[in-house]
Amino acid sequence: MQVHATNRLNNIAFVPSPNFDERPAGCAISLLVIHNISLPPDEFGGDGVIELFTNSLDPEAHPYYRDIHGLKVSTHFFIRRDGETIQFVPCEKRAWHAGESHWKGKSCCNDFSIGIELEGSDTAPFTDIQYMALAALSRTLQNTYPITDIVGHSDIAPGRKTDPGPCFDWKRYRAALLVRDCA
Ligand SMILES: [Zn+2]
């Protein structure tokens, strides 16, 4: 994969989210934040996540949506169960995925991070192809930006967030980051 000048990645669908703004001037992108999300909760394959990030969630479509349909949130990338990857916000822009958060003495992790949402939950194992897509995307981002740390949402918002959750296999993911793509 290569990065376009617009920082949209090849082979990744781009669905624009209105929920972004500018990063602080001179702020390097140094952190990857891994999340999980599913809408409705624990249901996979529908359009709920896309609708949430594009402010088009129907509050009548599911009881849970009434609570969240007004949220203005986004992510840079969303990796579905089948590995399909959708980008919502250009990497150079600030997506709204981390909320109140801290990492290594700095607050507001949205300023200096890229958010990657895995379609999943805290109770279901992620799929093989999600790990492959996540590792490939992560390596591309590592080659493009001065990434120094990769963390879970729960690491930067402890007590408030639990994702990517106990089913996310960090050992497997970190090992996959070290495997080079076959030419
Ligand atoms: Zn999260």
GROMACS .gro file of C-alpha atoms and ligand atoms in nm:
model
  184
    1MET     CA    1   0.000   0.000   0.000
    2GLN     CA    2   0.106   0.353  -0.064
    3VAL     CA    3  -0.020   0.676   0.072
    4HIS     CA    4  -0.183   0.929  -0.156
    5ALA     CA    5  -0.090   1.293  -0.124
    6THR     CA    6  -0.428   1.338   0.037
    7ASN     CA    7  -0.337   1.072   0.290
    8ARG     CA    8  -0.611   0.843   0.185
    9LEU     CA    9  -0.472   0.495   0.149
   10ASN     CA   10  -0.491   0.284  -0.165
   11ASN     CA   11  -0.733  -0.007  -0.161
   12ILE     CA   12  -0.931   0.151   0.119
   13ALA     CA   13  -1.276   0.294   0.065
   14PHE     CA   14  -1.316   0.653   0.178
   15VAL     CA   15  -1.647   0.752   0.336
   16PRO     CA   16  -1.615   1.111   0.454
   17SER     CA   17  -1.715   1.191   0.808
   18PRO     CA   18  -1.797   1.551   0.903
   19ASN     CA   19  -1.662   1.484   1.252
   20PHE     CA   20  -1.305   1.606   1.235
   21ASP     CA   21  -1.100   1.921   1.266
   22GLU     CA   22  -0.741   2.039   1.246
   23ARG     CA   23  -0.464   1.895   1.455
   24PRO     CA   24  -0.270   2.152   1.658
   25ALA     CA   25   0.000   2.319   1.451
   26GLY     CA   26   0.326   2.130   1.453
   27CYS     CA   27   0.177   1.827   1.626
   28ALA     CA   28   0.340   1.505   1.505
   29ILE     CA   29   0.133   1.189   1.461
   30SER     CA   30   0.303   0.957   1.710
   31LEU     CA   31   0.034   0.724   1.843
   32LEU     CA   32  -0.193   0.452   1.704
   33VAL     CA   33  -0.504   0.381   1.909
   34ILE     CA   34  -0.681   0.047   1.861
   35HIS     CA   35  -1.055   0.029   1.937
   36ASN     CA   36  -1.345  -0.206   1.892
   37ILE     CA   37  -1.697  -0.107   1.798
   38SER     CA   38  -2.016  -0.278   1.684
   39LEU     CA   39  -2.362  -0.135   1.625
   40PRO     CA   40  -2.599  -0.252   1.747
   41PRO     CA   41  -2.370  -0.375   2.025
   42ASP     CA   42  -2.238  -0.725   1.955
   43GLU     CA   43  -2.395  -0.736   1.608
   44PHE     CA   44  -2.167  -0.736   1.307
   45GLY     CA   45  -2.209  -0.663   0.939
   46GLY     CA   46  -2.466  -0.384   0.941
   47ASP     CA   47  -2.434  -0.016   0.855
   48GLY     CA   48  -2.467   0.120   1.211
   49VAL     CA   49  -2.102   0.212   1.255
   50ILE     CA   50  -2.089   0.390   0.921
   51GLU     CA   51  -2.409   0.573   1.008
   52LEU     CA   52  -2.268   0.676   1.346
   53PHE     CA   53  -1.952   0.823   1.195
   54THR     CA   54  -2.152   1.005   0.926
   55ASN     CA   55  -2.415   1.144   1.164
   56SER     CA   56  -2.690   0.948   0.991
   57LEU     CA   57  -2.786   0.698   1.261
   58ASP     CA   58  -3.162   0.651   1.284
   59PRO     CA   59  -3.254   0.680   1.654
   60GLU     CA   60  -3.560   0.466   1.591
   61ALA     CA   61  -3.371   0.177   1.431
   62HIS     CA   62  -3.256   0.026   1.761
   63PRO     CA   63  -3.315   0.116   2.128
   64TYR     CA   64  -2.943   0.173   2.184
   65TYR     CA   65  -2.928   0.425   1.902
   66ARG     CA   66  -3.149   0.666   2.094
   67ASP     CA   67  -2.864   0.713   2.342
   68ILE     CA   68  -2.589   0.767   2.091
   69HIS     CA   69  -2.739   0.915   1.777
   70GLY     CA   70  -2.643   1.270   1.870
   71LEU     CA   71  -2.278   1.187   1.930
   72LYS     CA   72  -2.027   1.355   1.705
   73VAL     CA   73  -1.756   1.094   1.674
   74SER     CA   74  -1.534   0.946   1.408
   75THR     CA   75  -1.225   0.741   1.345
   76HIS     CA   76  -0.961   0.738   1.078
   77PHE     CA   77  -1.007   0.369   0.992
   78PHE     CA   78  -1.267   0.097   1.045
   79ILE     CA   79  -1.176  -0.267   0.974
   80ARG     CA   80  -1.475  -0.496   0.927
   81ARG     CA   81  -1.494  -0.866   1.015
   82ASP     CA   82  -1.409  -0.959   0.656
   83GLY     CA   83  -1.109  -0.728   0.647
   84GLU     CA   84  -1.276  -0.456   0.441
   85THR     CA   85  -1.130  -0.128   0.552
   86ILE     CA   86  -1.305   0.207   0.539
   87GLN     CA   87  -1.141   0.541   0.605
   88PHE     CA   88  -1.353   0.826   0.739
   89VAL     CA   89  -1.104   1.103   0.810
   90PRO     CA   90  -0.775   1.189   0.634
   91CYS     CA   91  -0.481   1.102   0.855
   92GLU     CA   92  -0.357   1.461   0.862
   93LYS     CA   93  -0.684   1.572   1.020
   94ARG     CA   94  -0.791   1.514   1.379
   95ALA     CA   95  -1.059   1.245   1.414
   96TRP     CA   96  -1.274   1.230   1.726
   97HIS     CA   97  -1.219   0.877   1.858
   98ALA     CA   98  -1.030   0.897   2.187
   99GLY     CA   99  -1.234   1.139   2.397
  100GLU     CA  100  -1.083   1.242   2.730
  101SER     CA  101  -0.753   1.061   2.730
  102HIS     CA  102  -0.391   1.071   2.841
  103TRP     CA  103  -0.072   0.907   2.725
  104LYS     CA  104   0.279   0.962   2.860
  105GLY     CA  105   0.193   1.292   3.024
  106LYS     CA  106   0.001   1.435   2.732
  107SER     CA  107  -0.377   1.477   2.727
  108CYS     CA  108  -0.621   1.486   2.436
  109CYS     CA  109  -0.478   1.194   2.243
  110ASN     CA  110  -0.686   1.284   1.939
  111ASP     CA  111  -0.433   1.563   1.878
  112PHE     CA  112  -0.145   1.327   1.803
  113SER     CA  113  -0.301   0.990   1.722
  114ILE     CA  114  -0.462   0.788   1.446
  115GLY     CA  115  -0.766   0.585   1.545
  116ILE     CA  116  -0.831   0.235   1.411
  117GLU     CA  117  -1.166   0.074   1.496
  118LEU     CA  118  -1.204  -0.303   1.462
  119GLU     CA  119  -1.556  -0.427   1.408
  120GLY     CA  120  -1.596  -0.637   1.719
  121SER     CA  121  -1.671  -0.643   2.087
  122ASP     CA  122  -1.509  -0.718   2.420
  123THR     CA  123  -1.650  -1.073   2.410
  124ALA     CA  124  -1.585  -1.203   2.057
  125PRO     CA  125  -1.250  -1.303   1.908
  126PHE     CA  126  -1.141  -1.092   1.614
  127THR     CA  127  -1.102  -1.261   1.276
  128ASP     CA  128  -0.781  -1.374   1.112
  129ILE     CA  129  -0.828  -1.136   0.824
  130GLN     CA  130  -0.883  -0.845   1.063
  131TYR     CA  131  -0.541  -0.910   1.214
  132MET     CA  132  -0.390  -0.923   0.866
  133ALA     CA  133  -0.559  -0.602   0.756
  134LEU     CA  134  -0.473  -0.429   1.084
  135ALA     CA  135  -0.107  -0.528   1.063
  136ALA     CA  136  -0.078  -0.418   0.700
  137LEU     CA  137  -0.244  -0.085   0.773
  138SER     CA  138  -0.035  -0.032   1.085
  139ARG     CA  139   0.289  -0.098   0.898
  140THR     CA  140   0.191   0.150   0.629
  141LEU     CA  141   0.116   0.411   0.894
  142GLN     CA  142   0.443   0.334   1.074
  143ASN     CA  143   0.626   0.391   0.747
  144THR     CA  144   0.445   0.718   0.690
  145TYR     CA  145   0.431   0.885   1.030
  146PRO     CA  146   0.668   0.898   1.331
  147ILE     CA  147   0.464   0.644   1.530
  148THR     CA  148   0.631   0.568   1.863
  149ASP     CA  149   0.352   0.384   2.046
  150ILE     CA  150   0.055   0.161   1.968
  151VAL     CA  151  -0.203   0.136   2.245
  152GLY     CA  152  -0.559   0.037   2.314
  153HIS     CA  153  -0.833   0.285   2.391
  154SER     CA  154  -0.838   0.132   2.740
  155ASP     CA  155  -0.472   0.231   2.786
  156ILE     CA  156  -0.536   0.600   2.729
  157ALA     CA  157  -0.878   0.619   2.899
  158PRO     CA  158  -0.851   0.364   3.183
  159GLY     CA  159  -1.164   0.321   3.388
  160ARG     CA  160  -1.373   0.481   3.115
  161LYS     CA  161  -1.304   0.259   2.816
  162THR     CA  162  -1.241  -0.116   2.787
  163ASP     CA  163  -1.176  -0.158   2.415
  164PRO     CA  164  -1.022  -0.324   2.225
  165GLY     CA  165  -1.094  -0.563   2.512
  166PRO     CA  166  -0.965  -0.896   2.640
  167CYS     CA  167  -1.029  -1.076   2.310
  168PHE     CA  168  -0.777  -0.861   2.128
  169ASP     CA  169  -0.454  -1.061   2.097
  170TRP     CA  170  -0.178  -0.803   2.139
  171LYS     CA  171   0.095  -1.065   2.114
  172ARG     CA  172  -0.036  -1.184   1.780
  173TYR     CA  173  -0.075  -0.829   1.652
  174ARG     CA  174   0.273  -0.720   1.758
  175ALA     CA  175   0.423  -1.033   1.600
  176ALA     CA  176   0.236  -0.960   1.276
  177LEU     CA  177   0.383  -0.610   1.270
  178LEU     CA  178   0.728  -0.764   1.244
  179VAL     CA  179   0.642  -0.984   0.944
  180ARG     CA  180   0.737  -0.827   0.615
  181ASP     CA  181   0.500  -0.837   0.320
  182CYS     CA  182   0.593  -1.083   0.046
  183ALA     CA  183   0.694  -0.896  -0.269
  184ZN      ZN  184  -1.269   0.305   2.164
   0.00000   0.00000   0.00000
